[in-house]
Short mmCIF file of C-alpha atoms and ligand atoms in Angstrom, two decimals:
data_model
loop_
_atom_site.label_atom_id
_atom_site.label_comp_id
_atom_site.label_asym_id
_atom_site.label_seq_id
_atom_site.Cartn_x
_atom_site.Cartn_y
_atom_site.Cartn_z
CA MET A 1451 -22.98 -24.54 8.70
CA PRO A 1452 -22.28 -25.25 5.08
CA LEU A 1453 -22.47 -22.49 2.50
CA PHE A 1454 -23.62 -19.30 4.26
CA LYS A 1455 -24.44 -17.07 1.28
CA ILE A 1456 -24.05 -16.71 -2.47
CA ILE A 1457 -24.11 -13.23 -4.00
CA ASN A 1458 -24.62 -13.20 -7.76
CA ILE A 1459 -23.22 -9.85 -8.77
CA THR A 1460 -23.36 -10.29 -12.53
CA PRO A 1461 -23.79 -13.43 -14.65
CA THR A 1462 -19.99 -13.76 -14.59
CA THR A 1463 -19.16 -12.62 -11.07
CA GLN A 1464 -20.09 -14.52 -7.95
CA ILE A 1465 -19.25 -14.27 -4.26
CA LEU A 1466 -19.50 -17.32 -2.02
CA ILE A 1467 -19.30 -17.09 1.75
CA TRP A 1468 -18.74 -19.88 4.25
CA LYS A 1469 -19.48 -19.58 7.96
CA VAL A 1470 -17.06 -21.89 9.68
CA THR A 1471 -18.88 -23.96 12.24
CA GLU A 1472 -17.44 -27.37 11.32
CA SER A 1473 -14.53 -28.92 13.17
CA PHE A 1474 -11.15 -29.36 11.53
CA ASP A 1475 -11.82 -33.11 11.12
CA GLU A 1476 -15.20 -32.58 9.51
CA LEU A 1477 -13.74 -30.17 6.97
CA VAL A 1478 -10.60 -32.11 6.16
CA GLU A 1479 -12.68 -35.17 5.41
CA LYS A 1480 -14.66 -33.31 2.75
CA VAL A 1481 -11.91 -31.70 0.69
CA VAL A 1482 -9.25 -32.94 -1.68
CA LEU A 1483 -5.89 -31.31 -1.13
CA LYS A 1484 -2.73 -31.38 -3.20
CA GLU A 1485 0.51 -32.05 -1.34
CA LYS A 1486 1.64 -28.41 -1.38
CA THR A 1487 -1.64 -27.33 0.24
CA GLN A 1488 -1.45 -30.13 2.82
CA LEU A 1489 2.01 -28.90 3.81
CA ARG A 1490 0.74 -25.31 4.16
CA LEU A 1491 -2.16 -26.53 6.27
CA ASN A 1492 0.15 -28.54 8.52
CA GLY A 1493 2.31 -25.47 9.11
CA MET A 1494 -0.53 -23.24 10.34
CA LYS A 1495 -0.39 -22.48 14.04
CA SER A 1496 -4.02 -21.59 14.60
CA GLU A 1497 -6.76 -24.15 14.21
CA MET A 1498 -9.21 -21.37 13.33
CA HIS A 1499 -6.92 -20.38 10.45
CA GLN A 1500 -6.78 -24.02 9.33
CA ARG A 1501 -10.57 -24.32 9.41
CA ALA A 1502 -11.01 -21.10 7.42
CA PHE A 1503 -8.37 -22.22 4.92
CA LEU A 1504 -10.19 -25.55 4.50
CA SER A 1505 -13.50 -23.68 4.13
CA VAL A 1506 -12.04 -21.86 1.12
CA ARG A 1507 -11.51 -25.32 -0.42
CA MET A 1508 -15.14 -26.14 0.38
CA LEU A 1509 -16.15 -22.95 -1.44
CA ILE A 1510 -14.19 -23.72 -4.57
CA GLN A 1511 -15.69 -27.20 -4.58
CA GLU A 1512 -19.10 -25.47 -4.59
CA ILE A 1513 -18.23 -23.96 -7.98
CA GLY A 1514 -17.13 -27.28 -9.39
CA ILE A 1515 -13.37 -27.02 -9.06
CA ASN A 1516 -10.95 -28.17 -6.40
CA ASP A 1517 -7.60 -27.48 -4.80
CA PHE A 1518 -5.78 -28.89 -7.83
CA ASP A 1519 -7.21 -25.99 -9.87
CA LEU A 1520 -6.11 -23.30 -7.40
CA HIS A 1521 -2.57 -21.91 -7.50
CA TYR A 1522 -0.62 -19.00 -6.05
CA ASP A 1523 1.93 -16.69 -7.63
CA GLU A 1524 5.22 -15.85 -5.91
CA PHE A 1525 3.53 -13.05 -3.89
CA GLY A 1526 0.69 -15.24 -2.63
CA LYS A 1527 -1.96 -14.05 -5.09
CA PRO A 1528 -4.32 -16.89 -6.00
CA TYR A 1529 -5.22 -17.80 -9.58
CA LEU A 1530 -7.20 -20.53 -11.29
CA ASN A 1531 -6.38 -22.94 -14.08
CA ASP A 1532 -9.04 -21.43 -16.33
CA HIS A 1533 -9.37 -17.80 -17.42
CA GLN A 1534 -11.43 -16.77 -14.39
CA HIS A 1535 -10.06 -14.49 -11.66
CA ILE A 1536 -10.31 -15.40 -7.98
CA SER A 1537 -9.74 -13.46 -4.80
CA ILE A 1538 -9.85 -14.97 -1.32
CA THR A 1539 -10.41 -13.68 2.21
CA HIS A 1540 -10.87 -15.24 5.62
CA SER A 1541 -11.48 -13.60 8.94
CA HIS A 1542 -12.19 -15.48 12.15
CA ASN A 1543 -15.18 -17.75 11.41
CA PHE A 1544 -15.86 -16.50 7.88
CA ALA A 1545 -14.24 -17.35 4.57
CA ALA A 1546 -15.20 -15.87 1.22
CA ILE A 1547 -14.19 -16.04 -2.41
CA ILE A 1548 -15.06 -13.90 -5.41
CA VAL A 1549 -14.78 -15.47 -8.84
CA SER A 1550 -15.12 -13.39 -11.97
CA GLU A 1551 -14.14 -12.86 -15.56
CA GLU A 1552 -12.98 -9.41 -14.43
CA THR A 1553 -10.06 -8.65 -12.14
CA VAL A 1554 -11.48 -8.47 -8.64
CA GLY A 1555 -10.37 -8.22 -5.03
CA ILE A 1556 -12.24 -9.17 -1.86
CA ASP A 1557 -11.76 -8.61 1.84
CA MET A 1558 -13.76 -9.42 4.93
CA GLU A 1559 -12.97 -7.81 8.28
CA MET A 1560 -14.49 -8.00 11.72
CA GLN A 1561 -15.76 -4.62 12.92
CA ARG A 1562 -13.61 -3.83 15.93
CA GLU A 1563 -12.99 -0.76 18.06
CA LYS A 1564 -9.26 -1.38 17.76
CA ILE A 1565 -9.40 -0.03 14.20
CA ILE A 1566 -9.78 3.51 15.62
CA ARG A 1567 -6.32 3.29 17.20
CA ILE A 1568 -4.64 2.26 13.95
CA ALA A 1569 -6.64 4.52 11.62
CA ASP A 1570 -3.77 6.95 11.02
CA LYS A 1571 -1.69 4.05 9.66
CA PHE A 1572 -3.99 3.44 6.70
CA VAL A 1573 -6.06 6.56 6.04
CA ASN A 1574 -4.55 9.92 5.12
CA GLU A 1575 -5.41 13.18 6.86
CA LYS A 1576 -7.90 14.25 4.21
CA GLU A 1577 -9.81 11.00 4.47
CA LEU A 1578 -9.67 11.04 8.26
CA LYS A 1579 -11.03 14.59 8.49
CA ARG A 1580 -14.04 13.70 6.34
CA LEU A 1581 -14.69 10.60 8.41
CA GLN A 1582 -14.99 12.31 11.78
CA SER A 1583 -18.28 11.28 13.28
CA PHE A 1584 -20.07 11.64 16.60
CA ASP A 1585 -21.47 8.16 16.16
CA SER A 1586 -18.60 5.87 17.06
CA LEU A 1587 -20.23 2.73 15.62
CA ASP A 1588 -20.63 4.50 12.27
CA TYR A 1589 -17.00 5.61 12.49
CA ILE A 1590 -15.81 2.03 13.13
CA LYS A 1591 -17.92 0.75 10.23
CA LYS A 1592 -16.58 3.39 7.85
CA LEU A 1593 -12.99 2.76 8.86
CA THR A 1594 -13.55 -0.96 8.33
CA VAL A 1595 -14.89 -0.28 4.81
CA LYS A 1596 -11.83 1.87 4.07
CA TRP A 1597 -9.49 -0.81 5.33
CA GLY A 1598 -11.29 -3.53 3.37
CA ALA A 1599 -11.34 -1.43 0.20
CA LYS A 1600 -7.60 -0.86 0.39
CA GLU A 1601 -6.92 -4.55 1.04
CA ALA A 1602 -9.17 -5.51 -1.89
CA ILE A 1603 -7.38 -3.06 -4.22
CA PHE A 1604 -4.02 -4.30 -3.00
CA LYS A 1605 -5.14 -7.84 -3.82
CA ILE A 1606 -5.99 -6.76 -7.37
CA ARG A 1607 -2.74 -4.91 -7.99
CA ASN A 1608 -0.48 -7.21 -5.96
CA GLU A 1609 2.44 -4.78 -6.13
CA LYS A 1610 5.21 -4.16 -3.67
CA GLY A 1611 5.48 -0.64 -2.36
CA ILE A 1612 1.78 0.27 -2.33
CA SER A 1613 1.01 2.21 0.83
CA PHE A 1614 -2.61 2.13 1.98
CA LYS A 1615 -2.24 5.60 3.47
CA ASP A 1616 -0.26 7.37 0.77
CA HIS A 1617 -1.38 5.70 -2.44
CA ILE A 1618 -5.04 4.68 -2.04
CA GLN A 1619 -7.82 7.16 -1.36
CA VAL A 1620 -11.39 6.03 -0.80
CA LYS A 1621 -14.02 8.65 -1.66
CA PRO A 1622 -16.48 9.72 1.10
CA PHE A 1623 -19.55 7.48 1.46
CA GLU A 1624 -22.37 6.66 3.84
CA ILE A 1625 -22.69 3.12 5.20
CA GLY A 1626 -26.20 2.76 3.75
CA GLU A 1627 -24.94 3.51 0.23
CA LYS A 1628 -23.06 0.21 -0.02
CA GLU A 1629 -20.91 1.58 -2.83
CA THR A 1630 -18.10 4.06 -3.35
CA THR A 1631 -15.04 4.64 -5.49
CA ALA A 1632 -11.35 4.70 -4.74
CA ILE A 1633 -8.26 5.91 -6.53
CA LEU A 1634 -4.87 4.27 -6.53
CA GLU A 1635 -2.07 6.69 -7.31
CA PHE A 1636 1.18 4.81 -7.43
CA GLU A 1637 4.29 5.58 -9.41
CA ASN A 1638 2.98 6.86 -12.75
CA LEU A 1639 -0.38 5.21 -12.42
CA LYS A 1640 -3.73 6.76 -11.48
CA GLN A 1641 -6.35 4.06 -11.42
CA PRO A 1642 -9.99 4.25 -10.28
CA PHE A 1643 -11.83 1.35 -8.66
CA THR A 1644 -15.47 0.72 -7.84
CA ILE A 1645 -15.96 -0.48 -4.30
CA PHE A 1646 -18.97 -2.37 -2.96
CA PHE A 1647 -19.52 -3.21 0.69
CA GLU A 1648 -22.04 -4.87 2.93
CA GLU A 1649 -22.40 -5.99 6.51
CA ILE A 1650 -22.54 -9.64 7.40
CA GLU A 1651 -23.21 -10.08 11.10
CA ASN A 1652 -20.47 -8.02 12.77
CA PHE A 1653 -18.20 -8.25 9.73
CA THR A 1654 -17.77 -6.01 6.71
CA LEU A 1655 -17.43 -7.55 3.29
CA VAL A 1656 -15.76 -5.36 0.69
CA TYR A 1657 -15.02 -6.07 -2.96
CA ALA A 1658 -13.37 -4.01 -5.63
CA PHE A 1659 -13.40 -3.89 -9.43
CA GLU A 1660 -11.18 -1.97 -11.79
CA LYS A 1661 -13.19 0.92 -13.29
C1 LIG B 1057 -1.70 -10.21 1.67
C2 LIG B 1057 -2.81 -9.44 2.28
C3 LIG B 1057 -3.48 -8.64 1.19
C4 LIG B 1057 -3.80 -10.40 2.97
O1 LIG B 1057 -4.91 -9.74 3.51
P1 LIG B 1057 -5.47 -10.05 4.97
O2 LIG B 1057 -6.58 -9.09 5.24
O3 LIG B 1057 -4.36 -10.09 5.93
O4 LIG B 1057 -6.04 -11.52 4.90
P2 LIG B 1057 -7.25 -12.09 4.07
O5 LIG B 1057 -7.71 -13.29 4.77
O6 LIG B 1057 -8.27 -11.06 3.74
O7 LIG B 1057 -6.56 -12.51 2.71
C5 LIG B 1057 -5.71 -13.59 2.66
C6 LIG B 1057 -5.71 -14.10 1.25
O8 LIG B 1057 -5.25 -13.09 0.36
C7 LIG B 1057 -4.67 -13.73 -0.77
N1 LIG B 1057 -3.39 -13.07 -1.01
C8 LIG B 1057 -2.24 -13.19 -0.32
N2 LIG B 1057 -1.27 -12.44 -0.89
C9 LIG B 1057 -1.84 -11.83 -1.93
C10 LIG B 1057 -1.35 -10.92 -2.91
N3 LIG B 1057 -0.09 -10.52 -2.91
N4 LIG B 1057 -2.19 -10.47 -3.87
C11 LIG B 1057 -3.48 -10.89 -3.91
N5 LIG B 1057 -4.01 -11.76 -3.01
C12 LIG B 1057 -3.18 -12.21 -2.03
C13 LIG B 1057 -4.52 -15.20 -0.44
O9 LIG B 1057 -5.48 -15.92 -1.16
C14 LIG B 1057 -4.77 -15.26 1.03
O10 LIG B 1057 -5.42 -16.39 1.51
P3 LIG B 1057 -4.85 -17.89 1.30
O11 LIG B 1057 -3.36 -17.78 1.19
O12 LIG B 1057 -5.33 -18.65 2.49
O13 LIG B 1057 -5.49 -18.36 0.03
C15 LIG B 1057 -2.29 -8.46 3.37
O14 LIG B 1057 -1.83 -9.14 4.46
C16 LIG B 1057 -1.22 -7.51 2.87
O15 LIG B 1057 -0.09 -7.86 2.69
N6 LIG B 1057 -1.60 -6.29 2.66
C17 LIG B 1057 -0.76 -5.27 2.11
C18 LIG B 1057 0.23 -4.75 3.03
C19 LIG B 1057 -0.16 -3.52 3.70
O16 LIG B 1057 0.03 -2.49 3.15
N7 LIG B 1057 -0.71 -3.67 4.90
C20 LIG B 1057 -1.20 -2.67 5.78
C21 LIG B 1057 -0.67 -1.30 5.68
S1 LIG B 1057 -1.24 -0.23 6.94
#
């Protein structure tokens, strides 16, 4: 499938999602890659990862740029040649980018029961208490939003030492609300973020903006 969905958030912020159904050969034929990217691609062990990585290049081509315009800082955070911000995510057969004039972070995660077992690694006790639910599907979905929100905030801040559990708190929300806020408290900083989320098949897409 080519482009799966475009979400126009504001006139200057856009999300593009790719559902990866093409083979590696089909994708590689359609993208231009600089040498550095080709070397990264060659080094990837999983073909699914390679196909998702190539799909990100398909997505940036959709917005009229290509791999030569996409760069990474020393921590792996992507940036563009122009003044626009970009954040990237890929999970199994989905890849997504958010491009904006604002600083933004995006994350897409598959909703999986396994997240219950690792919840105490990324949510603090206060958050966990408020999340307790008799509906286990709702619980999985909420945990996935929390995880995605923290990943998206981490992608904005891109700082060593940020602990999902100790430094980022996501305010209580209901799945139907599709929006919440989160606070990053790290070193001397206390920064609020607006979080948006939505379900795409059995995945959760989360994106964050600085408030
Ligand atoms: C780097 C990290 C944010 C990637 O997130 P992920 O959910 O594993 O993977 P995603 O597919 O959503 O995102 C990967 C993309 O994030 C981007 N990325 C990588 N490092 C980044 C950074 N430091 N800052 C911003 N974006 C980054 C890249 O674009 C990457 O894709 P690409 O290299 O193919 O272009 C994540 O692995 C990480 O290090 N998180 C923080 C550490 C942590 O606290 N983890 C869990 C604690 S319980």
